[in-house]
Tab-separated table of C-alpha atoms in Angstrom:
chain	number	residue	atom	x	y	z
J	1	UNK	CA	-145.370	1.848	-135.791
J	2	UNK	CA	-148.209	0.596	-138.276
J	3	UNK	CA	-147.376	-2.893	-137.946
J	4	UNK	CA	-148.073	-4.634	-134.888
J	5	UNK	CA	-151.671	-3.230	-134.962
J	6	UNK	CA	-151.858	-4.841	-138.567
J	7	UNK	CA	-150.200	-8.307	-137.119
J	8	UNK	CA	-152.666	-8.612	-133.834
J	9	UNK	CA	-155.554	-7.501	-136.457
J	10	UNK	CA	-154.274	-11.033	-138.826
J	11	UNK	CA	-154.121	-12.941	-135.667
J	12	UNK	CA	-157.625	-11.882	-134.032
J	13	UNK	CA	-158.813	-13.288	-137.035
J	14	UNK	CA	-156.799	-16.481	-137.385
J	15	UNK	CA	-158.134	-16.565	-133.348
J	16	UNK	CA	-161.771	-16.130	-135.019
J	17	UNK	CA	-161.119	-18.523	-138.043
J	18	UNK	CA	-159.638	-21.614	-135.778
J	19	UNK	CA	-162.452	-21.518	-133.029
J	20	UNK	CA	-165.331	-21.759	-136.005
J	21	UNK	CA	-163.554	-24.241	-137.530
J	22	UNK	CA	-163.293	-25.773	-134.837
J	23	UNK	CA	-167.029	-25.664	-134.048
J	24	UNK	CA	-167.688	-26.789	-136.973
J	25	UNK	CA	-165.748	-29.412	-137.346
J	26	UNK	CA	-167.110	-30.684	-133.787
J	27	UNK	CA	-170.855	-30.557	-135.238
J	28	UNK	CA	-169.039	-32.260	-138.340
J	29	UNK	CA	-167.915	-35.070	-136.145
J	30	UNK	CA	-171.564	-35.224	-134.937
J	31	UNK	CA	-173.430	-35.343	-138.394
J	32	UNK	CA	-170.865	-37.860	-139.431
J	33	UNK	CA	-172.541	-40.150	-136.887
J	34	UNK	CA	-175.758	-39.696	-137.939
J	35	UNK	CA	-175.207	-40.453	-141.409
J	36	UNK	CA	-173.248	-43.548	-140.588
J	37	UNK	CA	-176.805	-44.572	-138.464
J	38	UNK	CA	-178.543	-43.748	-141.224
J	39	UNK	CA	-176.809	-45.939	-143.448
J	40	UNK	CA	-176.347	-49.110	-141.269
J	41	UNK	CA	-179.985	-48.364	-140.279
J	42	UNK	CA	-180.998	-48.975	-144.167
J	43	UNK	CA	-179.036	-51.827	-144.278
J	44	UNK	CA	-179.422	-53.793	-140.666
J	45	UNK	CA	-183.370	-53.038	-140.257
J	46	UNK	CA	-184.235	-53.506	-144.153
J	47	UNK	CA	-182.324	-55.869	-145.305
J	48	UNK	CA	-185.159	-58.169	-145.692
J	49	UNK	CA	-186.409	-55.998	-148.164
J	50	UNK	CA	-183.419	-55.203	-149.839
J	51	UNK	CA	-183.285	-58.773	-150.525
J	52	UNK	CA	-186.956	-58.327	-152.785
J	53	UNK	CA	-184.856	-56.115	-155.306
J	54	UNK	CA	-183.342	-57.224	-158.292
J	55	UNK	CA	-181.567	-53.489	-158.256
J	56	UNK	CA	-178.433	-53.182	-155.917
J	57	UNK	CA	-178.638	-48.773	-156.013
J	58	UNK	CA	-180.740	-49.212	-152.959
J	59	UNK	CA	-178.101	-50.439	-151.246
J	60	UNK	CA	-175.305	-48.830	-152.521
J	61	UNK	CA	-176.431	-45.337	-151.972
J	62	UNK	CA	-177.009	-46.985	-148.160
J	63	UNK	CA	-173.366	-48.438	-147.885
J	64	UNK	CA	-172.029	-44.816	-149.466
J	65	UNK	CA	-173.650	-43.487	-146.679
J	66	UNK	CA	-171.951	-46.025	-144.160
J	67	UNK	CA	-168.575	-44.927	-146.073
J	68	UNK	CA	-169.200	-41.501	-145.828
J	69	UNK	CA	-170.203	-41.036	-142.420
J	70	UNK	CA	-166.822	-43.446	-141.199
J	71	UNK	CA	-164.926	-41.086	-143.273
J	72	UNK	CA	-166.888	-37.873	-142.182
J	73	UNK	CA	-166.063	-38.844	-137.946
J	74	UNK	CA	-162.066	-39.323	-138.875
J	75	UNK	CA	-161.886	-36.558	-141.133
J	76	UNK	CA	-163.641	-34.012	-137.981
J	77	UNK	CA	-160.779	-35.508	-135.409
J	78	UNK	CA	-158.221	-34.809	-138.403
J	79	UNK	CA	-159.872	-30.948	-138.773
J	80	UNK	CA	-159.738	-30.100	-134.956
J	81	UNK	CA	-156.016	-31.221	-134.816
J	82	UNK	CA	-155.103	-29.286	-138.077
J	83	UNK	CA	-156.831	-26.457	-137.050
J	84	UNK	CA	-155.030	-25.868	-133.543
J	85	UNK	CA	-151.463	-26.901	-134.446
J	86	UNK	CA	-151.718	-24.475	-137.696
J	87	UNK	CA	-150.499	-26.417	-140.137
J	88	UNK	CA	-151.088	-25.904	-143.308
J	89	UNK	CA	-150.032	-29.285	-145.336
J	90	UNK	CA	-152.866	-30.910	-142.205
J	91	UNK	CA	-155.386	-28.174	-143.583
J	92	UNK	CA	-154.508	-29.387	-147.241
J	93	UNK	CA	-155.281	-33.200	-146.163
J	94	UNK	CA	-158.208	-32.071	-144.271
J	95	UNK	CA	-159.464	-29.883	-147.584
J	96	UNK	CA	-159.014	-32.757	-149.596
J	97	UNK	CA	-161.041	-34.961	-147.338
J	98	UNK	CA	-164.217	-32.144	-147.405
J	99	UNK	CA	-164.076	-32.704	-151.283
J	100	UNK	CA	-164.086	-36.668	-150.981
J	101	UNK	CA	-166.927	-36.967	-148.614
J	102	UNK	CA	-168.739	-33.600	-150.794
J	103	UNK	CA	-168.678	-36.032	-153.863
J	104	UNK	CA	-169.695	-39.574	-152.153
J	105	UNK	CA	-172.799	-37.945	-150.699
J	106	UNK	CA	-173.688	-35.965	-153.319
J	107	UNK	CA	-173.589	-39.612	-155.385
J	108	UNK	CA	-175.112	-41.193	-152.549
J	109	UNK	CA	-178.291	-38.703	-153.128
J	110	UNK	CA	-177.652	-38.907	-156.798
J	111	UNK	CA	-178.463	-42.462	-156.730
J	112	UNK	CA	-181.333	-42.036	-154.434
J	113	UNK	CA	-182.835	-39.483	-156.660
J	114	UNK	CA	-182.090	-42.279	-160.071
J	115	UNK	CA	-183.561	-44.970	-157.695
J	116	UNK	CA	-186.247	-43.220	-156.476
J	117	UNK	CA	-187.638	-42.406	-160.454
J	118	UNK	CA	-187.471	-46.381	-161.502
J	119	UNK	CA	-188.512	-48.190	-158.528
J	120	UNK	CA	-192.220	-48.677	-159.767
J	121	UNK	CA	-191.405	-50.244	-163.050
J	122	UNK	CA	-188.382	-52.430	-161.342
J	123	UNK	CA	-191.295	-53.599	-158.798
J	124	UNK	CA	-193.739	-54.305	-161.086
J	125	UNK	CA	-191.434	-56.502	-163.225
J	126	UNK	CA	-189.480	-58.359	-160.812
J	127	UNK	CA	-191.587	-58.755	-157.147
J	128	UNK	CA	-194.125	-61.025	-158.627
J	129	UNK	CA	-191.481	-63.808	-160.139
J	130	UNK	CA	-189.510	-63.571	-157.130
J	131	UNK	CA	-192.515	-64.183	-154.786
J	132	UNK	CA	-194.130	-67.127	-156.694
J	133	UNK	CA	-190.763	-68.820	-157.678
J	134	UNK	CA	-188.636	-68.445	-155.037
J	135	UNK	CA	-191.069	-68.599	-152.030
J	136	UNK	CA	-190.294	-71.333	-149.637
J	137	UNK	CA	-187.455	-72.825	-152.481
J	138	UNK	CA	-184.508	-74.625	-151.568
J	139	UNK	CA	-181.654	-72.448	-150.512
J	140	UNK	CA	-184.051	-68.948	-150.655
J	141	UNK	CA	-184.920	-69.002	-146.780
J	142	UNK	CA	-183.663	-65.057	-147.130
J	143	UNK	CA	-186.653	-64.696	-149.708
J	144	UNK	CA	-188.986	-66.367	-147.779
J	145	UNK	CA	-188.243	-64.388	-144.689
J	146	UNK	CA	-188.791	-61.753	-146.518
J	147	UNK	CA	-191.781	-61.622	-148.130
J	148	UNK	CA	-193.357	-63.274	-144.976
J	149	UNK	CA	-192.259	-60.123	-143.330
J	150	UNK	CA	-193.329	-57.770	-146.307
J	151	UNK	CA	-196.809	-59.626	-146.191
J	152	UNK	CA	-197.049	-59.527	-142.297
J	153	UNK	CA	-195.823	-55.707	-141.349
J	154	UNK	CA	-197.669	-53.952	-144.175
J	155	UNK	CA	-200.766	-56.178	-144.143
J	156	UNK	CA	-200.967	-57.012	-147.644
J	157	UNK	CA	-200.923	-60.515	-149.957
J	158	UNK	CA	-199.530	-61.306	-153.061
J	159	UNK	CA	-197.438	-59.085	-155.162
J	160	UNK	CA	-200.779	-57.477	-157.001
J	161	UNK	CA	-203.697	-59.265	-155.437
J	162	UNK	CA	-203.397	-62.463	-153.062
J	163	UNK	CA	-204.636	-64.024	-156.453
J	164	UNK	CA	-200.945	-64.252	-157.286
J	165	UNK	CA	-200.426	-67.310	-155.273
J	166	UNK	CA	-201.969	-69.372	-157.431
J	167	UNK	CA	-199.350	-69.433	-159.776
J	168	UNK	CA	-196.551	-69.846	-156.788
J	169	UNK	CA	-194.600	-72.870	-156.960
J	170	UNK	CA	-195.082	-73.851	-153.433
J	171	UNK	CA	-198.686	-73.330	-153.267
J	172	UNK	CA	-198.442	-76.346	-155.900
J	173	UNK	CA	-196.344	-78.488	-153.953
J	174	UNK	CA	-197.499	-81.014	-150.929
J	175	UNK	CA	-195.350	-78.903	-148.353
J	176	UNK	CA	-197.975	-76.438	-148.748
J	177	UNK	CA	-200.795	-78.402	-147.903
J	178	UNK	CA	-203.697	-77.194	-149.747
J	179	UNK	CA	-202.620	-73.768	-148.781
J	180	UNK	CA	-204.034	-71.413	-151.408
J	181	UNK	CA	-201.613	-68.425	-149.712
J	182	UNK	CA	-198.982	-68.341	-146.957
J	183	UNK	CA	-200.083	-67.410	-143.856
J	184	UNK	CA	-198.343	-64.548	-143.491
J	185	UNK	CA	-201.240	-63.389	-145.741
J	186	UNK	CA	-203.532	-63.760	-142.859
J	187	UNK	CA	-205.467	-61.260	-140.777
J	188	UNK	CA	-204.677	-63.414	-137.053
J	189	UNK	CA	-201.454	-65.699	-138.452
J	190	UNK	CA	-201.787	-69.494	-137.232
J	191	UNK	CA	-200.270	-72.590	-138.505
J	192	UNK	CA	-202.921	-73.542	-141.425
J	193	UNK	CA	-204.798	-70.253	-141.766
J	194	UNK	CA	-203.739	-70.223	-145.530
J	195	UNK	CA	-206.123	-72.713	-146.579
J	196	UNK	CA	-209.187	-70.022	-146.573
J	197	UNK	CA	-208.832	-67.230	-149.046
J	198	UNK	CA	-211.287	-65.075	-147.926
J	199	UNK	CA	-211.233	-61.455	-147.138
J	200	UNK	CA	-212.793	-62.007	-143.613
J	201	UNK	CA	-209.502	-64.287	-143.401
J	202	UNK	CA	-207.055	-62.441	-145.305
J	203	UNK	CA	-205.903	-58.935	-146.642
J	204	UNK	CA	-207.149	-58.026	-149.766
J	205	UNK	CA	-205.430	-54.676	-150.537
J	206	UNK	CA	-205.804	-53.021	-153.327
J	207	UNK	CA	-202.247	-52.883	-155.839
J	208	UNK	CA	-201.272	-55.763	-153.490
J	209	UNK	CA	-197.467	-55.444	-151.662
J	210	UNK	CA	-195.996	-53.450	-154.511
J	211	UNK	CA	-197.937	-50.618	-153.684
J	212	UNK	CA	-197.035	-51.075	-149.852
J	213	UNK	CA	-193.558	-51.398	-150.540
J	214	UNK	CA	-193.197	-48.648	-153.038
J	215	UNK	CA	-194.465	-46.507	-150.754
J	216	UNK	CA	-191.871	-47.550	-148.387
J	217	UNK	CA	-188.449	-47.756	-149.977
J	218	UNK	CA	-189.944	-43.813	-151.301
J	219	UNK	CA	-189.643	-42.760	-148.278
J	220	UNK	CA	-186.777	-44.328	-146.796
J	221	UNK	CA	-184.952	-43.231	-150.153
J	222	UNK	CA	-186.000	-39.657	-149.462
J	223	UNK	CA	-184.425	-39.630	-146.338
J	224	UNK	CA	-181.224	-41.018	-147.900
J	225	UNK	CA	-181.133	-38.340	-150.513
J	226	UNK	CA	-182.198	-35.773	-147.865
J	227	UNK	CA	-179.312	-36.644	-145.394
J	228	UNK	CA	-176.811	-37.306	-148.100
J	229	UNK	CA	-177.375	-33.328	-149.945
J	230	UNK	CA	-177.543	-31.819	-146.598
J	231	UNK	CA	-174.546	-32.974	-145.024
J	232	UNK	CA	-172.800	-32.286	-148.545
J	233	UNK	CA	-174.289	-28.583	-148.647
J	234	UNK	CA	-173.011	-28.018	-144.747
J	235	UNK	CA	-169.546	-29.019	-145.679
J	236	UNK	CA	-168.994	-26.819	-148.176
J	237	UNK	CA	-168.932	-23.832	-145.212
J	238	UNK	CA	-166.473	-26.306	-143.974
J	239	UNK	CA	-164.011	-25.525	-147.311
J	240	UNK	CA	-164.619	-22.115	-146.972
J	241	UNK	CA	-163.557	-21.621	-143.202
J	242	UNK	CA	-160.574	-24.092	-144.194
J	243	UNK	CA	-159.725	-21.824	-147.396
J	244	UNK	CA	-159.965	-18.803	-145.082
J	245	UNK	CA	-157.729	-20.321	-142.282
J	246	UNK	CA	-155.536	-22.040	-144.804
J	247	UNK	CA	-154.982	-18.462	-146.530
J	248	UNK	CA	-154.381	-16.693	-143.099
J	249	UNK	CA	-151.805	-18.832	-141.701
J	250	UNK	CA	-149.829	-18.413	-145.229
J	251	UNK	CA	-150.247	-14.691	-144.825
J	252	UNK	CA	-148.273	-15.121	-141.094
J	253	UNK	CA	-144.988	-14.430	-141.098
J	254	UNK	CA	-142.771	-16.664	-138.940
């Protein structure tokens, strides 16, 4: 007579187990998109920039993001369907998943975190010689875009000082006209408005673009870091409801 109150006890709970898993697995689905945006936001939007680094961790920890999130919005769809057919070898797959995703996010915001600590000295040795040699250059339009962006959006000129452009290649050529900086350097940007180097004409900014862009990629690599931990921390409820449901089934008899 004990029984049946024991087996409608195990499957209250199973009940219980599947619809949070289920839940979760729903917001799962969700958070998988936003890490995916995340990721293809880095990457689409700041590109330009990405170009400016001699370092490829910036985007990697952006693509492992991409990865992860694909992987996070299959593996949510795999969860709910494991989770109301009950079976166990889907629950293993699903488990298995959990863990993959757990690890590429927690090296996505590993590499943030590496990143984030040598940016300044990567910046400081590498900007400079990439804006003076390779500005306006054959075959380095991506560069040029770039750093006419860099100088433009954040209001700054040269890589320390708009003194840098002296040394640039192009300024030295006859393309650039007597240009002493590129007009993206420029307070109102016109065709020509490089040949005055003046601060009424242009920004001088103290610590020049590296400061600017530090500042930037910081912050955008925060976010990466932040978004890549915090999924990774929320998904380890997900292997314990799985554990939990995985366990219960097994306990079922058939």
């Amino acid at each position: 007579m004990g029984a049946p109150p024991y087996e409608e006890k195990e499957t209250c709970g199973t009940v219980c187990l599947k619809y949070l898993l289920f839940t979760f697995n729903f917001l799962f689905w969700m958070a998988g998109g936003v890490v995916m945006a995340v990721g293809i936001w880095t990457l689409v939007e700041k590109s330009d920039y990405i170009s400016l680094l001699s370092s490829a961790t910036y985007a990697a920890s952006a693509y492992i993001l991409v990865l992860a999130g694909a992987i996070v919005m299959v593996t949510g769809v795999l969860g709910c369907c494991a989770t109301f057919k009950e079976q166990r070898k889907l629950l293993r797959v699903y488990f298995v998943l959990l863990l993959c995703i757990f690890l590429l996010e927690i090296l996505a915001g590993i590499l943030a975190y590496i990143y984030y600590q040598q940016l300044n000295e990567e910046l400081k040795q590498n900007l400079r010689e990439t804006m003076v040699k390779k500005y306006k250059q054959p075959d380095e339009d991506h560069i040029t875009k770039a750093v006419d962006k860099l100088q433009h959006e954040f209001k700054c000129c040269g890589s320390n000082s708009s003194s840098d452009w002296a040394d640039s290649v192009w300024v030295r050529t006859t393309e650039a006209v007597s240009r002493k900086v590129p007009d993206s350097c420029c307070k109102t940007p016109t065709i020509g408005c490089g040949h005055r180097d003046h601060p009424s004409n242009i920004y001088k900014v103290e610590g020049g673009c590296i400061t600017k862009l530090e500042n930037f990629i910081l912050e955008h690599l925060k976010i990466i870091g932040a978004v890549g931990v915090g999924i990774a921390c929320v998904q380890i409820v997900g292997m314990v409801f799985t554990c939990c449901l995985y366990r219960s089934l097994k306990a079922e008899p058939y």
